[in-house]
Amino acid sequence: MVVLLQPVPKFKTSPVIIPVLDLTDPTAKTQIVKACEELGFFKVVNHGVRPDLLTKLYEEATKLFALPQSLKDKAGPPDPFGYGSKRIGLKGDVGCVEYILLNANSHLQSTKTTAVFRETPTIFREMVEEYMEVMKGMSTKVLEMVEEELGIEPKGKLSKLVKVEESDSCLRMNYYKEKEETTAKEEIGFGEHTDPQLLSVLRSNDTEGLQICLKDGTWVSVPPDHSSFFVIVGDTLQVMTNGKFKSVKHRVLTNTKRSRLSMIYFGGPPLTEKIAPLACLVPKQEDYLYKELTWSQYKSSSYKTKLGDYRLGLFEKQLPFSLSNI
Ligand SMILES: C=C1C[C@]23C[C@@]1(O)CC[C@H]2[C@@]12CC[C@H](O)[C@@](C)(C(=O)O1)[C@H]2[C@@H]3C(=O)O
Ligand SMILES: O=C(O)CCC(=O)C(=O)O
Ligand SMILES: [Fe+2]
């Protein structure tokens, strides 16, 4: 008899060394740049975010996902904002995940974002707004440190993209339910992908599941740590640094015994912002690896791709005909 075994995703079980950054350390900017180049990922400790805000927000988010399905569905299907279950994006991707996606920019706020808040207590909305401000602050701080270390001029060129009111940032809360059967296998919670924005700031409860892909293609598990944040380099930062920083591929595998609740702030530039390699980092135009696109163009093209697609190809310069045929 032939027994067909379920393919188990390959990944290293031994934890890889994730850079741990204390933003108040005078050497932090050098370490941030190193981590963004080598891994596109690092952990932030000693961040000063009010622990009671985190605890309370997690309590309220847990209550939200425990609401009757009929109430949650009032804020769905996502447009892409609002409440979603299993389906991710518009191109048929699925995962073992329930989520809400909310605009951070109140001027761009969609009706589906408002619908989420209709089903939740006022305190939830207030805490979400405060949390988004805190995340904006942390994203700005990280980008300011990158500017200083790389000598990016004028000051604020990068960080203002997430700091200004028009920035197109969003917040996602993902809930991965535990499996009923204790013998159940791990499944894909959130399939492999890179984040399109400049950078993402992630926090989760203490349930494992997040994995990142190293440059050699091996997947490694990121040990969870509810007291820290994780920063993920996005596609836009890869383009602006002309490939110096790596937009890291990541995914979530579900845990069979415990539920995972994560919150991710995606720091995006204003919709009209032109994204291209920074001239102060790449003096010669012919050395640019990427062409210019507005964030709005890249974002709408991203929504035509599947989760795991290589979206940075949209930015890549076409090689001259003679070269591309070699
Ligand atoms: C399949 C998709 C979901 C996504 C939009 C996309 O077409 C490709 C990028 C996906 C992603 C990944 C990071 C964030 O979670 C997200 C909100 C984003 O900006 O890009 C999601 C999009 C989504 O779920 O709407
Ligand atoms: O839920 C997580 O821990 C990560 C999910 C993620 O990568 C995303 O929402 O873009
Ligand atoms: Fe992601």
mmCIF file with all atom_site columns, C-alpha atoms in Angstrom, residues 37-243:
data_model
loop_
_atom_site.group_PDB
_atom_site.id
_atom_site.type_symbol
_atom_site.label_atom_id
_atom_site.label_alt_id
_atom_site.label_comp_id
_atom_site.label_asym_id
_atom_site.label_entity_id
_atom_site.label_seq_id
_atom_site.pdbx_PDB_ins_code
_atom_site.Cartn_x
_atom_site.Cartn_y
_atom_site.Cartn_z
_atom_site.occupancy
_atom_site.B_iso_or_equiv
_atom_site.pdbx_formal_charge
_atom_site.auth_seq_id
_atom_site.auth_comp_id
_atom_site.auth_asym_id
_atom_site.auth_atom_id
_atom_site.pdbx_PDB_model_num
ATOM 1   C CA . GLU A 1 37  ? 20.353  44.847 4.875  1.00 0.00 ? 37  GLU A CA 1
ATOM 2   C CA . GLU A 1 38  ? 20.943  41.324 6.119  1.00 0.00 ? 38  GLU A CA 1
ATOM 3   C CA . LEU A 1 39  ? 17.510  40.124 7.164  1.00 0.00 ? 39  LEU A CA 1
ATOM 4   C CA . GLY A 1 40  ? 14.942  42.863 6.523  1.00 0.00 ? 40  GLY A CA 1
ATOM 5   C CA . PHE A 1 41  ? 13.695  42.112 10.012 1.00 0.00 ? 41  PHE A CA 1
ATOM 6   C CA . PHE A 1 42  ? 14.488  42.961 13.638 1.00 0.00 ? 42  PHE A CA 1
ATOM 7   C CA . LYS A 1 43  ? 12.989  43.038 17.098 1.00 0.00 ? 43  LYS A CA 1
ATOM 8   C CA . VAL A 1 44  ? 12.449  46.210 19.129 1.00 0.00 ? 44  VAL A CA 1
ATOM 9   C CA . VAL A 1 45  ? 12.708  46.057 22.921 1.00 0.00 ? 45  VAL A CA 1
ATOM 10  C CA . ASN A 1 46  ? 12.503  48.778 25.588 1.00 0.00 ? 46  ASN A CA 1
ATOM 11  C CA . HIS A 1 47  ? 10.020  50.599 23.349 1.00 0.00 ? 47  HIS A CA 1
ATOM 12  C CA . GLY A 1 48  ? 8.174   52.518 26.045 1.00 0.00 ? 48  GLY A CA 1
ATOM 13  C CA . VAL A 1 49  ? 4.681   51.669 24.754 1.00 0.00 ? 49  VAL A CA 1
ATOM 14  C CA . ARG A 1 50  ? 2.198   51.708 27.655 1.00 0.00 ? 50  ARG A CA 1
ATOM 15  C CA . PRO A 1 51  ? 1.708   48.036 28.683 1.00 0.00 ? 51  PRO A CA 1
ATOM 16  C CA . ASP A 1 52  ? -1.892  48.694 29.769 1.00 0.00 ? 52  ASP A CA 1
ATOM 17  C CA . LEU A 1 53  ? -2.783  49.982 26.276 1.00 0.00 ? 53  LEU A CA 1
ATOM 18  C CA . LEU A 1 54  ? -1.438  46.740 24.810 1.00 0.00 ? 54  LEU A CA 1
ATOM 19  C CA . THR A 1 55  ? -3.208  44.519 27.333 1.00 0.00 ? 55  THR A CA 1
ATOM 20  C CA . LYS A 1 56  ? -6.550  46.307 27.006 1.00 0.00 ? 56  LYS A CA 1
ATOM 21  C CA . LEU A 1 57  ? -6.397  46.444 23.209 1.00 0.00 ? 57  LEU A CA 1
ATOM 22  C CA . TYR A 1 58  ? -5.696  42.706 23.055 1.00 0.00 ? 58  TYR A CA 1
ATOM 23  C CA . GLU A 1 59  ? -8.603  42.017 25.406 1.00 0.00 ? 59  GLU A CA 1
ATOM 24  C CA . GLU A 1 60  ? -10.988 44.039 23.233 1.00 0.00 ? 60  GLU A CA 1
ATOM 25  C CA . ALA A 1 61  ? -9.680  42.473 19.999 1.00 0.00 ? 61  ALA A CA 1
ATOM 26  C CA . THR A 1 62  ? -10.172 39.010 21.505 1.00 0.00 ? 62  THR A CA 1
ATOM 27  C CA . LYS A 1 63  ? -13.778 39.952 22.299 1.00 0.00 ? 63  LYS A CA 1
ATOM 28  C CA . LEU A 1 64  ? -14.259 41.200 18.737 1.00 0.00 ? 64  LEU A CA 1
ATOM 29  C CA . PHE A 1 65  ? -13.189 37.886 17.189 1.00 0.00 ? 65  PHE A CA 1
ATOM 30  C CA . ALA A 1 66  ? -15.425 36.056 19.703 1.00 0.00 ? 66  ALA A CA 1
ATOM 31  C CA . LEU A 1 67  ? -18.530 37.950 18.488 1.00 0.00 ? 67  LEU A CA 1
ATOM 32  C CA . PRO A 1 68  ? -21.237 35.920 16.705 1.00 0.00 ? 68  PRO A CA 1
ATOM 33  C CA . GLN A 1 69  ? -20.338 35.373 13.036 1.00 0.00 ? 69  GLN A CA 1
ATOM 34  C CA . SER A 1 70  ? -23.449 37.257 11.897 1.00 0.00 ? 70  SER A CA 1
ATOM 35  C CA . LEU A 1 71  ? -22.257 40.433 13.681 1.00 0.00 ? 71  LEU A CA 1
ATOM 36  C CA . LYS A 1 72  ? -18.696 40.161 12.333 1.00 0.00 ? 72  LYS A CA 1
ATOM 37  C CA . ASP A 1 73  ? -20.058 39.635 8.834  1.00 0.00 ? 73  ASP A CA 1
ATOM 38  C CA . LYS A 1 74  ? -21.771 43.046 9.027  1.00 0.00 ? 74  LYS A CA 1
ATOM 39  C CA . ALA A 1 75  ? -18.277 44.552 8.590  1.00 0.00 ? 75  ALA A CA 1
ATOM 40  C CA . GLY A 1 76  ? -17.447 42.288 5.653  1.00 0.00 ? 76  GLY A CA 1
ATOM 41  C CA . PRO A 1 77  ? -16.591 41.176 3.079  1.00 0.00 ? 77  PRO A CA 1
ATOM 42  C CA . PRO A 1 78  ? -13.468 43.358 3.096  1.00 0.00 ? 78  PRO A CA 1
ATOM 43  C CA . ASP A 1 79  ? -13.093 46.010 0.391  1.00 0.00 ? 79  ASP A CA 1
ATOM 44  C CA . PRO A 1 80  ? -10.066 45.477 1.352  1.00 0.00 ? 80  PRO A CA 1
ATOM 45  C CA . PHE A 1 81  ? -10.879 47.144 4.703  1.00 0.00 ? 81  PHE A CA 1
ATOM 46  C CA . GLY A 1 82  ? -13.285 45.678 7.219  1.00 0.00 ? 82  GLY A CA 1
ATOM 47  C CA . TYR A 1 83  ? -13.709 42.148 8.523  1.00 0.00 ? 83  TYR A CA 1
ATOM 48  C CA . GLY A 1 84  ? -12.545 39.127 6.555  1.00 0.00 ? 84  GLY A CA 1
ATOM 49  C CA . SER A 1 85  ? -12.349 35.420 7.121  1.00 0.00 ? 85  SER A CA 1
ATOM 50  C CA . LYS A 1 86  ? -10.156 32.929 5.230  1.00 0.00 ? 86  LYS A CA 1
ATOM 51  C CA . ARG A 1 87  ? -10.004 34.927 1.974  1.00 0.00 ? 87  ARG A CA 1
ATOM 52  C CA . ILE A 1 88  ? -7.002  37.235 1.698  1.00 0.00 ? 88  ILE A CA 1
ATOM 53  C CA . GLY A 1 89  ? -7.038  39.849 -1.071 1.00 0.00 ? 89  GLY A CA 1
ATOM 54  C CA . LEU A 1 90  ? -8.974  39.579 -4.307 1.00 0.00 ? 90  LEU A CA 1
ATOM 55  C CA . LYS A 1 91  ? -7.083  36.843 -6.144 1.00 0.00 ? 91  LYS A CA 1
ATOM 56  C CA . GLY A 1 92  ? -8.258  33.676 -4.448 1.00 0.00 ? 92  GLY A CA 1
ATOM 57  C CA . ASP A 1 93  ? -5.709  33.378 -1.623 1.00 0.00 ? 93  ASP A CA 1
ATOM 58  C CA . VAL A 1 94  ? -6.974  31.655 1.492  1.00 0.00 ? 94  VAL A CA 1
ATOM 59  C CA . GLY A 1 95  ? -5.554  31.134 4.969  1.00 0.00 ? 95  GLY A CA 1
ATOM 60  C CA . CYS A 1 96  ? -6.699  29.858 8.350  1.00 0.00 ? 96  CYS A CA 1
ATOM 61  C CA . VAL A 1 97  ? -7.197  33.395 9.564  1.00 0.00 ? 97  VAL A CA 1
ATOM 62  C CA . GLU A 1 98  ? -9.873  35.898 10.523 1.00 0.00 ? 98  GLU A CA 1
ATOM 63  C CA . TYR A 1 99  ? -8.920  39.543 10.381 1.00 0.00 ? 99  TYR A CA 1
ATOM 64  C CA . ILE A 1 100 ? -9.872  43.172 10.400 1.00 0.00 ? 100 ILE A CA 1
ATOM 65  C CA . LEU A 1 101 ? -8.066  45.705 8.235  1.00 0.00 ? 101 LEU A CA 1
ATOM 66  C CA . LEU A 1 102 ? -8.467  49.386 9.176  1.00 0.00 ? 102 LEU A CA 1
ATOM 67  C CA . ASN A 1 103 ? -7.298  52.614 7.498  1.00 0.00 ? 103 ASN A CA 1
ATOM 68  C CA . ALA A 1 104 ? -5.071  54.724 9.698  1.00 0.00 ? 104 ALA A CA 1
ATOM 69  C CA . ASN A 1 105 ? -5.802  57.828 7.641  1.00 0.00 ? 105 ASN A CA 1
ATOM 70  C CA . SER A 1 106 ? -9.195  59.145 8.761  1.00 0.00 ? 106 SER A CA 1
ATOM 71  C CA . HIS A 1 107 ? -9.595  61.055 5.454  1.00 0.00 ? 107 HIS A CA 1
ATOM 72  C CA . LEU A 1 108 ? -9.366  57.800 3.503  1.00 0.00 ? 108 LEU A CA 1
ATOM 73  C CA . GLN A 1 109 ? -11.522 55.900 5.983  1.00 0.00 ? 109 GLN A CA 1
ATOM 74  C CA . SER A 1 110 ? -13.746 53.387 4.204  1.00 0.00 ? 110 SER A CA 1
ATOM 75  C CA . THR A 1 111 ? -17.313 52.510 5.148  1.00 0.00 ? 111 THR A CA 1
ATOM 76  C CA . LYS A 1 112 ? -16.143 49.000 6.050  1.00 0.00 ? 112 LYS A CA 1
ATOM 77  C CA . THR A 1 113 ? -13.675 50.398 8.605  1.00 0.00 ? 113 THR A CA 1
ATOM 78  C CA . THR A 1 114 ? -16.532 52.389 10.127 1.00 0.00 ? 114 THR A CA 1
ATOM 79  C CA . ALA A 1 115 ? -18.677 49.223 10.096 1.00 0.00 ? 115 ALA A CA 1
ATOM 80  C CA . VAL A 1 116 ? -16.085 47.428 12.284 1.00 0.00 ? 116 VAL A CA 1
ATOM 81  C CA . PHE A 1 117 ? -16.358 50.178 14.877 1.00 0.00 ? 117 PHE A CA 1
ATOM 82  C CA . ARG A 1 118 ? -20.160 49.963 14.814 1.00 0.00 ? 118 ARG A CA 1
ATOM 83  C CA . GLU A 1 119 ? -19.923 46.397 16.156 1.00 0.00 ? 119 GLU A CA 1
ATOM 84  C CA . THR A 1 120 ? -17.397 47.218 18.891 1.00 0.00 ? 120 THR A CA 1
ATOM 85  C CA . PRO A 1 121 ? -17.451 49.408 22.048 1.00 0.00 ? 121 PRO A CA 1
ATOM 86  C CA . THR A 1 122 ? -16.292 53.055 21.787 1.00 0.00 ? 122 THR A CA 1
ATOM 87  C CA . ILE A 1 123 ? -13.270 52.209 23.921 1.00 0.00 ? 123 ILE A CA 1
ATOM 88  C CA . PHE A 1 124 ? -12.048 49.878 21.159 1.00 0.00 ? 124 PHE A CA 1
ATOM 89  C CA . ARG A 1 125 ? -12.038 52.671 18.587 1.00 0.00 ? 125 ARG A CA 1
ATOM 90  C CA . GLU A 1 126 ? -10.280 55.033 21.013 1.00 0.00 ? 126 GLU A CA 1
ATOM 91  C CA . MET A 1 127 ? -7.595  52.479 21.775 1.00 0.00 ? 127 MET A CA 1
ATOM 92  C CA . VAL A 1 128 ? -7.108  51.622 18.096 1.00 0.00 ? 128 VAL A CA 1
ATOM 93  C CA . GLU A 1 129 ? -6.636  55.329 17.312 1.00 0.00 ? 129 GLU A CA 1
ATOM 94  C CA . GLU A 1 130 ? -4.124  55.726 20.130 1.00 0.00 ? 130 GLU A CA 1
ATOM 95  C CA . TYR A 1 131 ? -2.300  52.558 19.059 1.00 0.00 ? 131 TYR A CA 1
ATOM 96  C CA . MET A 1 132 ? -2.040  53.778 15.464 1.00 0.00 ? 132 MET A CA 1
ATOM 97  C CA . GLU A 1 133 ? -0.479  57.036 16.700 1.00 0.00 ? 133 GLU A CA 1
ATOM 98  C CA . VAL A 1 134 ? 2.034   55.089 18.781 1.00 0.00 ? 134 VAL A CA 1
ATOM 99  C CA . MET A 1 135 ? 2.873   52.885 15.787 1.00 0.00 ? 135 MET A CA 1
ATOM 100 C CA . LYS A 1 136 ? 3.240   55.950 13.572 1.00 0.00 ? 136 LYS A CA 1
ATOM 101 C CA . GLY A 1 137 ? 5.694   57.316 16.155 1.00 0.00 ? 137 GLY A CA 1
ATOM 102 C CA . MET A 1 138 ? 7.723   54.094 16.220 1.00 0.00 ? 138 MET A CA 1
ATOM 103 C CA . SER A 1 139 ? 7.815   53.836 12.394 1.00 0.00 ? 139 SER A CA 1
ATOM 104 C CA . THR A 1 140 ? 8.908   57.486 12.162 1.00 0.00 ? 140 THR A CA 1
ATOM 105 C CA . LYS A 1 141 ? 11.649  56.934 14.746 1.00 0.00 ? 141 LYS A CA 1
ATOM 106 C CA . VAL A 1 142 ? 13.030  53.883 12.935 1.00 0.00 ? 142 VAL A CA 1
ATOM 107 C CA . LEU A 1 143 ? 13.073  55.719 9.592  1.00 0.00 ? 143 LEU A CA 1
ATOM 108 C CA . GLU A 1 144 ? 14.752  58.782 11.163 1.00 0.00 ? 144 GLU A CA 1
ATOM 109 C CA . MET A 1 145 ? 17.501  56.510 12.474 1.00 0.00 ? 145 MET A CA 1
ATOM 110 C CA . VAL A 1 146 ? 17.917  54.982 9.002  1.00 0.00 ? 146 VAL A CA 1
ATOM 111 C CA . GLU A 1 147 ? 18.179  58.511 7.525  1.00 0.00 ? 147 GLU A CA 1
ATOM 112 C CA . GLU A 1 148 ? 20.867  59.478 10.003 1.00 0.00 ? 148 GLU A CA 1
ATOM 113 C CA . GLU A 1 149 ? 22.906  56.330 9.515  1.00 0.00 ? 149 GLU A CA 1
ATOM 114 C CA . LEU A 1 150 ? 22.737  56.431 5.710  1.00 0.00 ? 150 LEU A CA 1
ATOM 115 C CA . GLY A 1 151 ? 23.147  60.217 5.520  1.00 0.00 ? 151 GLY A CA 1
ATOM 116 C CA . ILE A 1 152 ? 19.836  60.642 3.676  1.00 0.00 ? 152 ILE A CA 1
ATOM 117 C CA . GLU A 1 153 ? 19.213  64.304 2.814  1.00 0.00 ? 153 GLU A CA 1
ATOM 118 C CA . PRO A 1 154 ? 17.168  66.381 3.412  1.00 0.00 ? 154 PRO A CA 1
ATOM 119 C CA . LYS A 1 155 ? 16.392  65.230 6.946  1.00 0.00 ? 155 LYS A CA 1
ATOM 120 C CA . GLY A 1 156 ? 12.895  63.736 7.074  1.00 0.00 ? 156 GLY A CA 1
ATOM 121 C CA . LYS A 1 157 ? 12.885  62.641 3.420  1.00 0.00 ? 157 LYS A CA 1
ATOM 122 C CA . LEU A 1 158 ? 12.021  59.084 4.418  1.00 0.00 ? 158 LEU A CA 1
ATOM 123 C CA . SER A 1 159 ? 10.409  59.434 7.829  1.00 0.00 ? 159 SER A CA 1
ATOM 124 C CA . LYS A 1 160 ? 7.982   62.158 6.775  1.00 0.00 ? 160 LYS A CA 1
ATOM 125 C CA . LEU A 1 161 ? 6.362   59.662 4.397  1.00 0.00 ? 161 LEU A CA 1
ATOM 126 C CA . VAL A 1 162 ? 4.825   57.862 7.361  1.00 0.00 ? 162 VAL A CA 1
ATOM 127 C CA . LYS A 1 163 ? 4.649   60.906 9.646  1.00 0.00 ? 163 LYS A CA 1
ATOM 128 C CA . VAL A 1 164 ? 2.519   63.211 7.502  1.00 0.00 ? 164 VAL A CA 1
ATOM 129 C CA . GLU A 1 165 ? -1.255  63.232 7.807  1.00 0.00 ? 165 GLU A CA 1
ATOM 130 C CA . GLU A 1 166 ? -1.711  62.043 4.204  1.00 0.00 ? 166 GLU A CA 1
ATOM 131 C CA . SER A 1 167 ? 0.337   58.860 4.712  1.00 0.00 ? 167 SER A CA 1
ATOM 132 C CA . ASP A 1 168 ? -1.570  55.785 3.565  1.00 0.00 ? 168 ASP A CA 1
ATOM 133 C CA . SER A 1 169 ? -0.960  53.519 6.540  1.00 0.00 ? 169 SER A CA 1
ATOM 134 C CA . CYS A 1 170 ? -3.202  50.799 7.883  1.00 0.00 ? 170 CYS A CA 1
ATOM 135 C CA . LEU A 1 171 ? -3.623  48.456 10.811 1.00 0.00 ? 171 LEU A CA 1
ATOM 136 C CA . ARG A 1 172 ? -4.402  44.778 10.576 1.00 0.00 ? 172 ARG A CA 1
ATOM 137 C CA . MET A 1 173 ? -5.473  42.433 13.351 1.00 0.00 ? 173 MET A CA 1
ATOM 138 C CA . ASN A 1 174 ? -5.132  38.740 12.534 1.00 0.00 ? 174 ASN A CA 1
ATOM 139 C CA . TYR A 1 175 ? -6.720  36.005 14.609 1.00 0.00 ? 175 TYR A CA 1
ATOM 140 C CA . TYR A 1 176 ? -5.627  32.395 14.100 1.00 0.00 ? 176 TYR A CA 1
ATOM 141 C CA . LYS A 1 177 ? -7.934  30.090 16.012 1.00 0.00 ? 177 LYS A CA 1
ATOM 142 C CA . GLU A 1 178 ? -6.530  27.017 17.768 1.00 0.00 ? 178 GLU A CA 1
ATOM 143 C CA . LYS A 1 179 ? -7.444  23.652 16.227 1.00 0.00 ? 179 LYS A CA 1
ATOM 144 C CA . GLU A 1 180 ? -10.185 21.620 17.878 1.00 0.00 ? 180 GLU A CA 1
ATOM 145 C CA . GLU A 1 181 ? -8.396  18.297 17.353 1.00 0.00 ? 181 GLU A CA 1
ATOM 146 C CA . THR A 1 182 ? -5.145  18.031 19.259 1.00 0.00 ? 182 THR A CA 1
ATOM 147 C CA . THR A 1 183 ? -3.776  15.811 16.489 1.00 0.00 ? 183 THR A CA 1
ATOM 148 C CA . ALA A 1 184 ? -4.463  18.437 13.803 1.00 0.00 ? 184 ALA A CA 1
ATOM 149 C CA . LYS A 1 185 ? -1.570  19.389 11.541 1.00 0.00 ? 185 LYS A CA 1
ATOM 150 C CA . GLU A 1 186 ? -0.114  22.859 11.161 1.00 0.00 ? 186 GLU A CA 1
ATOM 151 C CA . GLU A 1 187 ? -1.652  24.703 8.243  1.00 0.00 ? 187 GLU A CA 1
ATOM 152 C CA . ILE A 1 188 ? -0.958  27.903 6.422  1.00 0.00 ? 188 ILE A CA 1
ATOM 153 C CA . GLY A 1 189 ? -2.436  30.737 8.474  1.00 0.00 ? 189 GLY A CA 1
ATOM 154 C CA . PHE A 1 190 ? -1.148  33.524 6.246  1.00 0.00 ? 190 PHE A CA 1
ATOM 155 C CA . GLY A 1 191 ? 0.716   32.515 3.107  1.00 0.00 ? 191 GLY A CA 1
ATOM 156 C CA . GLU A 1 192 ? 4.196   33.694 2.169  1.00 0.00 ? 192 GLU A CA 1
ATOM 157 C CA . HIS A 1 193 ? 4.459   37.267 0.949  1.00 0.00 ? 193 HIS A CA 1
ATOM 158 C CA . THR A 1 194 ? 6.300   40.536 1.303  1.00 0.00 ? 194 THR A CA 1
ATOM 159 C CA . ASP A 1 195 ? 4.569   43.677 2.589  1.00 0.00 ? 195 ASP A CA 1
ATOM 160 C CA . PRO A 1 196 ? 4.232   46.380 -0.096 1.00 0.00 ? 196 PRO A CA 1
ATOM 161 C CA . GLN A 1 197 ? 4.612   49.410 2.227  1.00 0.00 ? 197 GLN A CA 1
ATOM 162 C CA . LEU A 1 198 ? 7.790   51.027 3.660  1.00 0.00 ? 198 LEU A CA 1
ATOM 163 C CA . LEU A 1 199 ? 7.838   49.054 6.866  1.00 0.00 ? 199 LEU A CA 1
ATOM 164 C CA . SER A 1 200 ? 5.518   47.072 9.100  1.00 0.00 ? 200 SER A CA 1
ATOM 165 C CA . VAL A 1 201 ? 5.499   46.924 12.895 1.00 0.00 ? 201 VAL A CA 1
ATOM 166 C CA . LEU A 1 202 ? 4.139   43.658 14.271 1.00 0.00 ? 202 LEU A CA 1
ATOM 167 C CA . ARG A 1 203 ? 3.152   42.563 17.727 1.00 0.00 ? 203 ARG A CA 1
ATOM 168 C CA . SER A 1 204 ? 1.543   39.270 18.706 1.00 0.00 ? 204 SER A CA 1
ATOM 169 C CA . ASN A 1 205 ? 0.587   37.285 21.749 1.00 0.00 ? 205 ASN A CA 1
ATOM 170 C CA . ASP A 1 206 ? 2.955   34.537 22.858 1.00 0.00 ? 206 ASP A CA 1
ATOM 171 C CA . THR A 1 207 ? 1.808   31.961 20.292 1.00 0.00 ? 207 THR A CA 1
ATOM 172 C CA . GLU A 1 208 ? 4.399   31.020 17.686 1.00 0.00 ? 208 GLU A CA 1
ATOM 173 C CA . GLY A 1 209 ? 3.652   30.792 13.959 1.00 0.00 ? 209 GLY A CA 1
ATOM 174 C CA . LEU A 1 210 ? 5.515   33.655 12.300 1.00 0.00 ? 210 LEU A CA 1
ATOM 175 C CA . GLN A 1 211 ? 8.361   32.619 10.023 1.00 0.00 ? 211 GLN A CA 1
ATOM 176 C CA . ILE A 1 212 ? 10.742  34.633 7.895  1.00 0.00 ? 212 ILE A CA 1
ATOM 177 C CA . CYS A 1 213 ? 12.663  33.546 4.825  1.00 0.00 ? 213 CYS A CA 1
ATOM 178 C CA . LEU A 1 214 ? 16.439  33.995 4.847  1.00 0.00 ? 214 LEU A CA 1
ATOM 179 C CA . LYS A 1 215 ? 18.405  35.050 1.753  1.00 0.00 ? 215 LYS A CA 1
ATOM 180 C CA . ASP A 1 216 ? 19.364  31.399 1.119  1.00 0.00 ? 216 ASP A CA 1
ATOM 181 C CA . GLY A 1 217 ? 15.658  30.456 0.975  1.00 0.00 ? 217 GLY A CA 1
ATOM 182 C CA . THR A 1 218 ? 15.426  28.710 4.357  1.00 0.00 ? 218 THR A CA 1
ATOM 183 C CA . TRP A 1 219 ? 12.424  29.461 6.491  1.00 0.00 ? 219 TRP A CA 1
ATOM 184 C CA . VAL A 1 220 ? 13.021  30.117 10.166 1.00 0.00 ? 220 VAL A CA 1
ATOM 185 C CA . SER A 1 221 ? 10.587  30.419 13.037 1.00 0.00 ? 221 SER A CA 1
ATOM 186 C CA . VAL A 1 222 ? 10.518  33.674 14.936 1.00 0.00 ? 222 VAL A CA 1
ATOM 187 C CA . PRO A 1 223 ? 10.114  32.982 18.662 1.00 0.00 ? 223 PRO A CA 1
ATOM 188 C CA . PRO A 1 224 ? 7.073   35.020 19.776 1.00 0.00 ? 224 PRO A CA 1
ATOM 189 C CA . ASP A 1 225 ? 7.500   37.732 22.376 1.00 0.00 ? 225 ASP A CA 1
ATOM 190 C CA . HIS A 1 226 ? 4.465   39.698 23.471 1.00 0.00 ? 226 HIS A CA 1
ATOM 191 C CA . SER A 1 227 ? 6.654   42.299 25.184 1.00 0.00 ? 227 SER A CA 1
ATOM 192 C CA . SER A 1 228 ? 8.413   43.322 21.957 1.00 0.00 ? 228 SER A CA 1
ATOM 193 C CA . PHE A 1 229 ? 7.660   44.580 18.475 1.00 0.00 ? 229 PHE A CA 1
ATOM 194 C CA . PHE A 1 230 ? 9.033   43.212 15.218 1.00 0.00 ? 230 PHE A CA 1
ATOM 195 C CA . VAL A 1 231 ? 9.893   45.478 12.301 1.00 0.00 ? 231 VAL A CA 1
ATOM 196 C CA . ILE A 1 232 ? 9.533   44.100 8.770  1.00 0.00 ? 232 ILE A CA 1
ATOM 197 C CA . VAL A 1 233 ? 11.119  45.886 5.786  1.00 0.00 ? 233 VAL A CA 1
ATOM 198 C CA . GLY A 1 234 ? 8.572   46.386 2.999  1.00 0.00 ? 234 GLY A CA 1
ATOM 199 C CA . ASP A 1 235 ? 8.905   46.612 -0.802 1.00 0.00 ? 235 ASP A CA 1
ATOM 200 C CA . THR A 1 236 ? 8.818   50.437 -0.866 1.00 0.00 ? 236 THR A CA 1
ATOM 201 C CA . LEU A 1 237 ? 11.870  50.693 1.395  1.00 0.00 ? 237 LEU A CA 1
ATOM 202 C CA . GLN A 1 238 ? 13.682  48.143 -0.790 1.00 0.00 ? 238 GLN A CA 1
ATOM 203 C CA . VAL A 1 239 ? 13.014  50.327 -3.851 1.00 0.00 ? 239 VAL A CA 1
ATOM 204 C CA . MET A 1 240 ? 13.998  53.602 -2.147 1.00 0.00 ? 240 MET A CA 1
ATOM 205 C CA . THR A 1 241 ? 17.291  52.101 -0.941 1.00 0.00 ? 241 THR A CA 1
ATOM 206 C CA . ASN A 1 242 ? 17.849  50.637 -4.431 1.00 0.00 ? 242 ASN A CA 1
ATOM 207 C CA . GLY A 1 243 ? 17.871  47.094 -3.052 1.00 0.00 ? 243 GLY A CA 1
#
